[in-house]
Amino acid sequence: MNQNLKSKMLLFLKKLITIAFLLFVFTFVEIYWSMQSLSERISNGNPDSHFFDDAYLISVFTTVFLIIIFMFLAFIKKIHLKITAQLLIIISTWFFWNYSIFVDRESSWSTYLFKEELMYTLTLSFFPILVLSIVMVFILNYISKNRSITNEKIKTINI
């Protein structure tokens, strides 16, 4: 295998692992930050399940899902469109999971209307999602930009 191809593959894997790790950590932190008031409540779906288990599993699923989506978004050349798409996808994914946790741990034990569920979830989630999604997208684009600069340096060294 050619040395240039090996270095490109290694850089791609490093980038993928770094982004996956960041997505996992940011998702886990977001769930705990926004839904911490529900962490002591019993899950309706699985009463033996702890909040940590739910947050961990959701973070794993979200990491796999978002890595696949972001790999496709990497082909978008217009940076403003790419950032907007990343923000919308992260915000909607995290809000969906927060809503699911709220329904599982709070709403299913009470009588909430759908609109009340959404508003309560939005109240709990707005600030954590806003802060963490902006930071996450900034870091993602910094890593992408930084890695492409590193690739250019490698190309110039090999020439």
CSV table of N, CA and C in Angstrom, one decimal, residues 11-156:
chain,number,residue,atom,x,y,z
A,11,LEU,N,-5.3,9.6,8.8
A,11,LEU,CA,-5.9,10.9,9.1
A,11,LEU,C,-7.5,10.8,9.2
A,12,PHE,N,-8.0,10.1,8.2
A,12,PHE,CA,-9.5,9.9,8.2
A,12,PHE,C,-10.0,9.2,9.4
A,13,LEU,N,-9.3,8.1,9.8
A,13,LEU,CA,-9.7,7.4,11.0
A,13,LEU,C,-9.6,8.2,12.3
A,14,LYS,N,-8.5,9.0,12.4
A,14,LYS,CA,-8.3,9.9,13.5
A,14,LYS,C,-9.4,10.9,13.6
A,15,LYS,N,-9.8,11.5,12.5
A,15,LYS,CA,-10.8,12.4,12.4
A,15,LYS,C,-12.2,11.8,12.8
A,16,LEU,N,-12.4,10.6,12.3
A,16,LEU,CA,-13.7,9.9,12.6
A,16,LEU,C,-13.8,9.6,14.1
A,17,ILE,N,-12.7,9.1,14.6
A,17,ILE,CA,-12.8,8.7,16.1
A,17,ILE,C,-12.9,9.9,16.9
A,18,THR,N,-12.2,11.0,16.6
A,18,THR,CA,-12.3,12.3,17.4
A,18,THR,C,-13.7,12.8,17.3
A,19,ILE,N,-14.3,12.9,16.2
A,19,ILE,CA,-15.7,13.4,16.0
A,19,ILE,C,-16.7,12.5,16.8
A,20,ALA,N,-16.5,11.2,16.7
A,20,ALA,CA,-17.4,10.2,17.4
A,20,ALA,C,-17.3,10.4,18.9
A,21,PHE,N,-16.1,10.6,19.4
A,21,PHE,CA,-15.9,10.8,20.8
A,21,PHE,C,-16.5,12.1,21.3
A,22,LEU,N,-16.3,13.1,20.5
A,22,LEU,CA,-16.9,14.4,20.8
A,22,LEU,C,-18.4,14.4,20.8
A,23,LEU,N,-19.0,13.7,19.8
A,23,LEU,CA,-20.4,13.6,19.7
A,23,LEU,C,-21.0,12.8,20.9
A,24,PHE,N,-20.3,11.7,21.3
A,24,PHE,CA,-20.7,11.0,22.4
A,24,PHE,C,-20.7,11.8,23.7
A,25,VAL,N,-19.6,12.5,24.0
A,25,VAL,CA,-19.5,13.3,25.2
A,25,VAL,C,-20.5,14.4,25.2
A,26,PHE,N,-20.6,15.1,24.1
A,26,PHE,CA,-21.5,16.3,24.1
A,26,PHE,C,-22.9,15.8,24.2
A,27,THR,N,-23.3,14.7,23.6
A,27,THR,CA,-24.7,14.2,23.8
A,27,THR,C,-24.9,13.8,25.2
A,28,PHE,N,-24.0,13.1,25.8
A,28,PHE,CA,-24.1,12.7,27.2
A,28,PHE,C,-24.3,13.9,28.2
A,29,VAL,N,-23.4,14.8,28.0
A,29,VAL,CA,-23.5,16.1,28.8
A,29,VAL,C,-24.8,16.8,28.6
A,30,GLU,N,-25.2,16.9,27.4
A,30,GLU,CA,-26.5,17.6,27.1
A,30,GLU,C,-27.7,16.9,27.7
A,31,ILE,N,-27.7,15.6,27.7
A,31,ILE,CA,-28.8,14.9,28.3
A,31,ILE,C,-28.8,15.1,29.8
A,32,TYR,N,-27.6,15.0,30.4
A,32,TYR,CA,-27.6,15.2,31.9
A,32,TYR,C,-27.9,16.6,32.3
A,33,TRP,N,-27.4,17.6,31.5
A,33,TRP,CA,-27.6,19.0,31.8
A,33,TRP,C,-29.0,19.4,31.7
A,34,SER,N,-29.7,18.9,30.6
A,34,SER,CA,-31.0,19.4,30.4
A,34,SER,C,-32.1,18.5,31.2
A,35,MET,N,-31.8,17.3,31.3
A,35,MET,CA,-32.8,16.4,32.0
A,35,MET,C,-32.5,16.0,33.4
A,36,GLN,N,-31.5,16.7,34.0
A,36,GLN,CA,-31.1,16.3,35.3
A,36,GLN,C,-32.2,16.3,36.4
A,37,SER,N,-33.2,17.1,36.2
A,37,SER,CA,-34.4,17.1,37.1
A,37,SER,C,-35.2,15.8,37.1
A,38,LEU,N,-35.0,15.1,36.0
A,38,LEU,CA,-35.8,13.8,35.8
A,38,LEU,C,-34.9,12.6,36.2
A,39,SER,N,-33.7,12.8,36.6
A,39,SER,CA,-32.8,11.7,36.8
A,39,SER,C,-33.2,10.8,37.9
A,40,GLU,N,-33.9,11.3,38.9
A,40,GLU,CA,-34.3,10.4,40.0
A,40,GLU,C,-35.7,9.8,39.8
A,41,ARG,N,-36.4,10.1,38.7
A,41,ARG,CA,-37.7,9.6,38.5
A,41,ARG,C,-37.6,8.2,37.8
A,42,ILE,N,-38.6,7.3,38.1
A,42,ILE,CA,-38.6,6.0,37.5
A,42,ILE,C,-39.0,6.0,36.1
A,43,SER,N,-38.3,5.2,35.3
A,43,SER,CA,-38.6,5.0,33.9
A,43,SER,C,-39.9,4.2,33.7
A,44,ASN,N,-40.8,4.7,32.8
A,44,ASN,CA,-42.0,3.9,32.6
A,44,ASN,C,-41.7,2.7,31.7
A,45,GLY,N,-40.8,2.8,30.8
A,45,GLY,CA,-40.5,1.7,29.9
A,45,GLY,C,-39.8,0.5,30.6
A,46,ASN,N,-38.9,0.8,31.5
A,46,ASN,CA,-38.1,-0.2,32.2
A,46,ASN,C,-37.8,0.4,33.6
A,47,PRO,N,-38.6,0.0,34.6
A,47,PRO,CA,-38.5,0.5,35.9
A,47,PRO,C,-37.1,0.2,36.6
A,48,ASP,N,-36.4,-0.8,36.1
A,48,ASP,CA,-35.1,-1.1,36.6
A,48,ASP,C,-34.0,-0.3,36.0
A,49,SER,N,-34.3,0.4,35.0
A,49,SER,CA,-33.3,1.2,34.3
A,49,SER,C,-33.0,2.5,35.0
A,50,HIS,N,-31.7,2.8,35.1
A,50,HIS,CA,-31.2,4.0,35.7
A,50,HIS,C,-31.1,5.1,34.6
A,51,PHE,N,-31.1,6.3,35.1
A,51,PHE,CA,-30.9,7.5,34.1
A,51,PHE,C,-29.6,7.4,33.4
A,52,PHE,N,-28.6,7.0,34.1
A,52,PHE,CA,-27.3,6.8,33.4
A,52,PHE,C,-27.3,5.8,32.2
A,53,ASP,N,-28.0,4.7,32.4
A,53,ASP,CA,-28.2,3.7,31.4
A,53,ASP,C,-28.8,4.3,30.1
A,54,ASP,N,-29.9,5.1,30.4
A,54,ASP,CA,-30.6,5.7,29.3
A,54,ASP,C,-29.7,6.7,28.6
A,55,ALA,N,-29.0,7.5,29.3
A,55,ALA,CA,-28.2,8.6,28.7
A,55,ALA,C,-27.0,7.9,28.0
A,56,TYR,N,-26.5,6.9,28.5
A,56,TYR,CA,-25.4,6.2,27.8
A,56,TYR,C,-25.9,5.6,26.5
A,57,LEU,N,-27.0,4.9,26.5
A,57,LEU,CA,-27.5,4.2,25.3
A,57,LEU,C,-27.9,5.3,24.2
A,58,ILE,N,-28.6,6.3,24.7
A,58,ILE,CA,-28.9,7.4,23.7
A,58,ILE,C,-27.7,8.0,23.1
A,59,SER,N,-26.7,8.2,23.9
A,59,SER,CA,-25.4,8.8,23.4
A,59,SER,C,-24.8,7.9,22.4
A,60,VAL,N,-24.8,6.6,22.6
A,60,VAL,CA,-24.2,5.7,21.6
A,60,VAL,C,-25.0,5.7,20.3
A,61,PHE,N,-26.3,5.6,20.4
A,61,PHE,CA,-27.2,5.7,19.2
A,61,PHE,C,-27.0,7.0,18.4
A,62,THR,N,-27.0,8.1,19.2
A,62,THR,CA,-26.8,9.4,18.6
A,62,THR,C,-25.5,9.5,17.9
A,63,THR,N,-24.4,9.0,18.5
A,63,THR,CA,-23.1,9.1,17.9
A,63,THR,C,-23.1,8.3,16.6
A,64,VAL,N,-23.6,7.1,16.5
A,64,VAL,CA,-23.6,6.4,15.2
A,64,VAL,C,-24.4,7.1,14.2
A,65,PHE,N,-25.6,7.5,14.6
A,65,PHE,CA,-26.5,8.2,13.6
A,65,PHE,C,-25.9,9.5,13.1
A,66,LEU,N,-25.3,10.3,14.0
A,66,LEU,CA,-24.8,11.6,13.5
A,66,LEU,C,-23.5,11.5,12.8
A,67,ILE,N,-22.7,10.5,13.1
A,67,ILE,CA,-21.5,10.3,12.3
A,67,ILE,C,-21.8,10.0,10.9
A,68,ILE,N,-22.8,9.1,10.6
A,68,ILE,CA,-23.2,8.8,9.3
A,68,ILE,C,-23.7,10.0,8.6
A,69,ILE,N,-24.6,10.8,9.2
A,69,ILE,CA,-25.1,12.0,8.6
A,69,ILE,C,-24.0,13.0,8.3
A,70,PHE,N,-23.1,13.2,9.3
A,70,PHE,CA,-22.1,14.2,9.1
A,70,PHE,C,-21.1,13.8,8.0
A,71,MET,N,-20.9,12.5,7.8
A,71,MET,CA,-20.1,12.1,6.7
A,71,MET,C,-20.7,12.5,5.3
A,72,PHE,N,-22.0,12.5,5.2
A,72,PHE,CA,-22.6,12.9,4.0
A,72,PHE,C,-22.6,14.5,3.9
A,73,LEU,N,-22.7,15.1,5.0
A,73,LEU,CA,-22.7,16.6,5.0
A,73,LEU,C,-21.3,17.1,4.7
A,74,ALA,N,-20.3,16.3,4.9
A,74,ALA,CA,-18.9,16.8,4.6
A,74,ALA,C,-18.7,17.1,3.1
A,75,PHE,N,-19.6,16.6,2.2
A,75,PHE,CA,-19.5,16.8,0.8
A,75,PHE,C,-20.1,18.2,0.4
A,76,ILE,N,-20.8,18.9,1.3
A,76,ILE,CA,-21.3,20.2,1.1
A,76,ILE,C,-20.2,21.2,1.1
A,77,LYS,N,-20.1,21.9,0.0
A,77,LYS,CA,-19.0,22.9,-0.1
A,77,LYS,C,-19.3,24.3,0.5
A,78,LYS,N,-20.6,24.7,0.5
A,78,LYS,CA,-21.0,26.0,1.0
A,78,LYS,C,-21.0,25.8,2.5
A,79,ILE,N,-20.1,26.6,3.2
A,79,ILE,CA,-19.9,26.4,4.6
A,79,ILE,C,-21.1,26.9,5.4
A,80,HIS,N,-21.8,27.9,5.0
A,80,HIS,CA,-23.0,28.4,5.7
A,80,HIS,C,-24.1,27.3,5.6
A,81,LEU,N,-24.3,26.7,4.5
A,81,LEU,CA,-25.3,25.7,4.4
A,81,LEU,C,-25.0,24.5,5.2
A,82,LYS,N,-23.7,24.1,5.2
A,82,LYS,CA,-23.2,23.0,6.0
A,82,LYS,C,-23.4,23.2,7.5
A,83,ILE,N,-23.0,24.4,8.0
A,83,ILE,CA,-23.2,24.7,9.4
A,83,ILE,C,-24.7,24.7,9.8
A,84,THR,N,-25.5,25.3,9.0
A,84,THR,CA,-26.9,25.4,9.2
A,84,THR,C,-27.5,23.9,9.3
A,85,ALA,N,-27.1,23.1,8.4
A,85,ALA,CA,-27.6,21.7,8.4
A,85,ALA,C,-27.1,21.0,9.6
A,86,GLN,N,-25.9,21.2,10.0
A,86,GLN,CA,-25.3,20.5,11.2
A,86,GLN,C,-26.1,21.0,12.5
A,87,LEU,N,-26.3,22.3,12.6
A,87,LEU,CA,-27.0,22.8,13.7
A,87,LEU,C,-28.4,22.2,13.8
A,88,LEU,N,-29.1,22.3,12.7
A,88,LEU,CA,-30.5,21.8,12.7
A,88,LEU,C,-30.6,20.3,13.0
A,89,ILE,N,-29.7,19.5,12.5
A,89,ILE,CA,-29.7,18.1,12.8
A,89,ILE,C,-29.4,17.8,14.3
A,90,ILE,N,-28.4,18.5,14.8
A,90,ILE,CA,-28.0,18.3,16.2
A,90,ILE,C,-29.1,18.7,17.1
A,91,ILE,N,-29.7,19.9,16.9
A,91,ILE,CA,-30.7,20.4,17.7
A,91,ILE,C,-31.9,19.5,17.7
A,92,SER,N,-32.4,19.1,16.5
A,92,SER,CA,-33.6,18.3,16.4
A,92,SER,C,-33.3,16.9,17.0
A,93,THR,N,-32.2,16.3,16.8
A,93,THR,CA,-31.9,15.0,17.4
A,93,THR,C,-31.9,15.1,19.0
A,94,TRP,N,-31.2,16.1,19.5
A,94,TRP,CA,-31.1,16.2,21.0
A,94,TRP,C,-32.5,16.6,21.6
A,95,PHE,N,-33.3,17.4,20.9
A,95,PHE,CA,-34.6,17.7,21.4
A,95,PHE,C,-35.5,16.5,21.4
A,96,PHE,N,-35.4,15.7,20.3
A,96,PHE,CA,-36.1,14.4,20.2
A,96,PHE,C,-35.8,13.5,21.4
A,97,TRP,N,-34.5,13.3,21.7
A,97,TRP,CA,-34.1,12.5,22.8
A,97,TRP,C,-34.6,13.1,24.2
A,98,ASN,N,-34.5,14.4,24.3
A,98,ASN,CA,-35.0,15.0,25.6
A,98,ASN,C,-36.5,14.8,25.7
A,99,TYR,N,-37.2,14.9,24.6
A,99,TYR,CA,-38.6,14.7,24.7
A,99,TYR,C,-38.9,13.3,25.0
A,100,SER,N,-38.2,12.3,24.5
A,100,SER,CA,-38.4,10.9,24.8
A,100,SER,C,-38.2,10.6,26.3
A,101,ILE,N,-37.1,11.2,26.8
A,101,ILE,CA,-36.8,11.0,28.2
A,101,ILE,C,-37.9,11.7,29.1
A,102,PHE,N,-38.4,12.8,28.7
A,102,PHE,CA,-39.5,13.5,29.4
A,102,PHE,C,-40.7,12.6,29.4
A,103,VAL,N,-41.1,12.1,28.3
A,103,VAL,CA,-42.3,11.3,28.2
A,103,VAL,C,-42.1,10.0,29.0
A,104,ASP,N,-40.9,9.4,29.0
A,104,ASP,CA,-40.7,8.2,29.7
A,104,ASP,C,-40.6,8.4,31.2
A,105,ARG,N,-40.1,9.4,31.7
A,105,ARG,CA,-39.8,9.6,33.1
A,105,ARG,C,-40.8,10.5,33.8
A,106,GLU,N,-41.5,11.3,33.1
A,106,GLU,CA,-42.4,12.3,33.7
A,106,GLU,C,-43.9,12.2,33.1
A,107,SER,N,-44.0,12.4,31.9
A,107,SER,CA,-45.3,12.6,31.3
A,107,SER,C,-46.1,11.3,31.3
A,108,SER,N,-45.5,10.2,31.2
A,108,SER,CA,-46.3,8.9,31.2
A,108,SER,C,-46.9,8.6,32.5
A,109,TRP,N,-46.4,9.2,33.6
A,109,TRP,CA,-46.9,9.0,34.9
A,109,TRP,C,-48.0,10.1,35.3
A,110,SER,N,-48.2,11.0,34.4
A,110,SER,CA,-49.1,12.1,34.7
A,110,SER,C,-50.1,12.3,33.5
A,111,THR,N,-50.8,13.4,33.5
A,111,THR,CA,-51.7,13.8,32.4
A,111,THR,C,-51.2,15.1,31.8
A,112,TYR,N,-50.3,14.9,30.8
A,112,TYR,CA,-49.8,16.1,30.0
A,112,TYR,C,-50.5,16.0,28.6
A,113,LEU,N,-50.8,17.2,28.1
A,113,LEU,CA,-51.2,17.3,26.7
A,113,LEU,C,-49.9,17.3,25.9
A,114,PHE,N,-50.0,17.0,24.6
A,114,PHE,CA,-48.8,17.0,23.7
A,114,PHE,C,-48.1,18.4,23.7
A,115,LYS,N,-48.9,19.4,23.6
A,115,LYS,CA,-48.3,20.8,23.6
A,115,LYS,C,-47.6,21.1,24.9
A,116,GLU,N,-48.2,20.6,26.0
A,116,GLU,CA,-47.5,20.8,27.3
A,116,GLU,C,-46.2,20.0,27.4
A,117,GLU,N,-46.2,18.8,26.9
A,117,GLU,CA,-45.0,18.0,26.8
A,117,GLU,C,-43.9,18.7,26.1
A,118,LEU,N,-44.2,19.2,24.9
A,118,LEU,CA,-43.3,20.0,24.1
A,118,LEU,C,-42.7,21.2,24.8
A,119,MET,N,-43.7,22.0,25.4
A,119,MET,CA,-43.2,23.2,26.0
A,119,MET,C,-42.4,22.9,27.2
A,120,TYR,N,-42.7,21.9,28.0
A,120,TYR,CA,-41.9,21.6,29.2
A,120,TYR,C,-40.5,21.1,28.8
A,121,THR,N,-40.5,20.3,27.7
A,121,THR,CA,-39.2,19.8,27.2
A,121,THR,C,-38.4,21.0,26.7
A,122,LEU,N,-39.0,21.9,26.0
A,122,LEU,CA,-38.3,23.0,25.4
A,122,LEU,C,-37.8,23.9,26.6
A,123,THR,N,-38.6,24.1,27.6
A,123,THR,CA,-38.1,24.8,28.8
A,123,THR,C,-36.9,24.2,29.4
A,124,LEU,N,-36.9,22.9,29.6
A,124,LEU,CA,-35.7,22.2,30.2
A,124,LEU,C,-34.5,22.2,29.2
A,125,SER,N,-34.7,22.1,27.9
A,125,SER,CA,-33.7,21.9,27.0
A,125,SER,C,-33.1,23.1,26.3
A,126,PHE,N,-33.8,24.2,26.2
A,126,PHE,CA,-33.4,25.3,25.4
A,126,PHE,C,-32.0,25.7,25.6
A,127,PHE,N,-31.6,26.1,26.8
A,127,PHE,CA,-30.2,26.6,27.0
A,127,PHE,C,-29.1,25.6,26.8
A,128,PRO,N,-29.3,24.4,27.4
A,128,PRO,CA,-28.2,23.4,27.1
A,128,PRO,C,-28.1,23.0,25.6
A,129,ILE,N,-29.2,22.9,24.9
A,129,ILE,CA,-29.1,22.5,23.5
A,129,ILE,C,-28.4,23.7,22.7
A,130,LEU,N,-28.8,24.9,23.0
A,130,LEU,CA,-28.3,26.1,22.3
A,130,LEU,C,-26.8,26.2,22.5
A,131,VAL,N,-26.3,26.1,23.8
A,131,VAL,CA,-24.9,26.3,24.1
A,131,VAL,C,-24.1,25.1,23.5
A,132,LEU,N,-24.5,23.9,23.8
A,132,LEU,CA,-23.7,22.7,23.4
A,132,LEU,C,-23.7,22.5,21.8
A,133,SER,N,-24.8,22.8,21.2
A,133,SER,CA,-24.9,22.6,19.7
A,133,SER,C,-24.0,23.6,19.0
A,134,ILE,N,-24.0,24.8,19.5
A,134,ILE,CA,-23.1,25.8,18.8
A,134,ILE,C,-21.6,25.5,19.0
A,135,VAL,N,-21.3,25.1,20.3
A,135,VAL,CA,-19.9,24.7,20.6
A,135,VAL,C,-19.5,23.5,19.8
A,136,MET,N,-20.4,22.5,19.7
A,136,MET,CA,-20.2,21.3,18.9
A,136,MET,C,-19.9,21.5,17.5
A,137,VAL,N,-20.8,22.3,16.8
A,137,VAL,CA,-20.6,22.6,15.4
A,137,VAL,C,-19.3,23.4,15.2
A,138,PHE,N,-19.0,24.3,16.1
A,138,PHE,CA,-17.7,25.1,16.0
A,138,PHE,C,-16.5,24.1,16.0
A,139,ILE,N,-16.5,23.2,17.0
A,139,ILE,CA,-15.4,22.3,17.1
A,139,ILE,C,-15.4,21.3,15.9
A,140,LEU,N,-16.5,20.8,15.4
A,140,LEU,CA,-16.6,20.0,14.2
A,140,LEU,C,-15.9,20.7,13.0
A,141,ASN,N,-16.3,21.9,12.8
A,141,ASN,CA,-15.8,22.6,11.6
A,141,ASN,C,-14.3,23.0,11.8
A,142,TYR,N,-13.9,23.2,13.0
A,142,TYR,CA,-12.5,23.5,13.3
A,142,TYR,C,-11.6,22.2,13.0
A,143,ILE,N,-12.1,21.1,13.5
A,143,ILE,CA,-11.4,19.8,13.2
A,143,ILE,C,-11.4,19.6,11.7
A,144,SER,N,-12.4,19.8,11.0
A,144,SER,CA,-12.5,19.6,9.6
A,144,SER,C,-11.5,20.5,8.9
A,145,LYS,N,-11.5,21.7,9.2
A,145,LYS,CA,-10.6,22.7,8.6
A,145,LYS,C,-9.2,22.4,9.0
A,146,ASN,N,-8.9,22.1,10.2
A,146,ASN,CA,-7.6,21.8,10.7
A,146,ASN,C,-7.0,20.6,10.0
A,147,ARG,N,-7.8,19.6,9.9
A,147,ARG,CA,-7.4,18.3,9.2
A,147,ARG,C,-7.1,18.6,7.7
A,148,SER,N,-7.9,19.4,7.1
A,148,SER,CA,-7.6,19.7,5.7
A,148,SER,C,-6.3,20.5,5.5
A,149,ILE,N,-6.0,21.4,6.5
A,149,ILE,CA,-4.7,22.1,6.5
A,149,ILE,C,-3.6,21.1,6.7
A,150,THR,N,-3.7,20.1,7.6
A,150,THR,CA,-2.7,19.1,7.8
A,150,THR,C,-2.5,18.3,6.6
A,151,ASN,N,-3.6,17.9,5.8
A,151,ASN,CA,-3.5,17.2,4.6
A,151,ASN,C,-2.7,18.0,3.6
A,152,GLU,N,-2.9,19.3,3.5
A,152,GLU,CA,-2.2,20.1,2.5
A,152,GLU,C,-0.7,20.1,2.9
A,153,LYS,N,-0.4,20.1,4.2
A,153,LYS,CA,1.0,20.1,4.6
A,153,LYS,C,1.7,18.8,4.2
A,154,ILE,N,0.9,17.7,4.4
A,154,ILE,CA,1.5,16.3,4.0
A,154,ILE,C,1.7,16.3,2.5
A,155,LYS,N,0.8,16.8,1.7
A,155,LYS,CA,0.9,16.8,0.3
A,155,LYS,C,2.2,17.5,-0.1
A,156,THR,N,2.4,18.7,0.5
A,156,THR,CA,3.6,19.5,0.1
A,156,THR,C,4.9,18.8,0.5
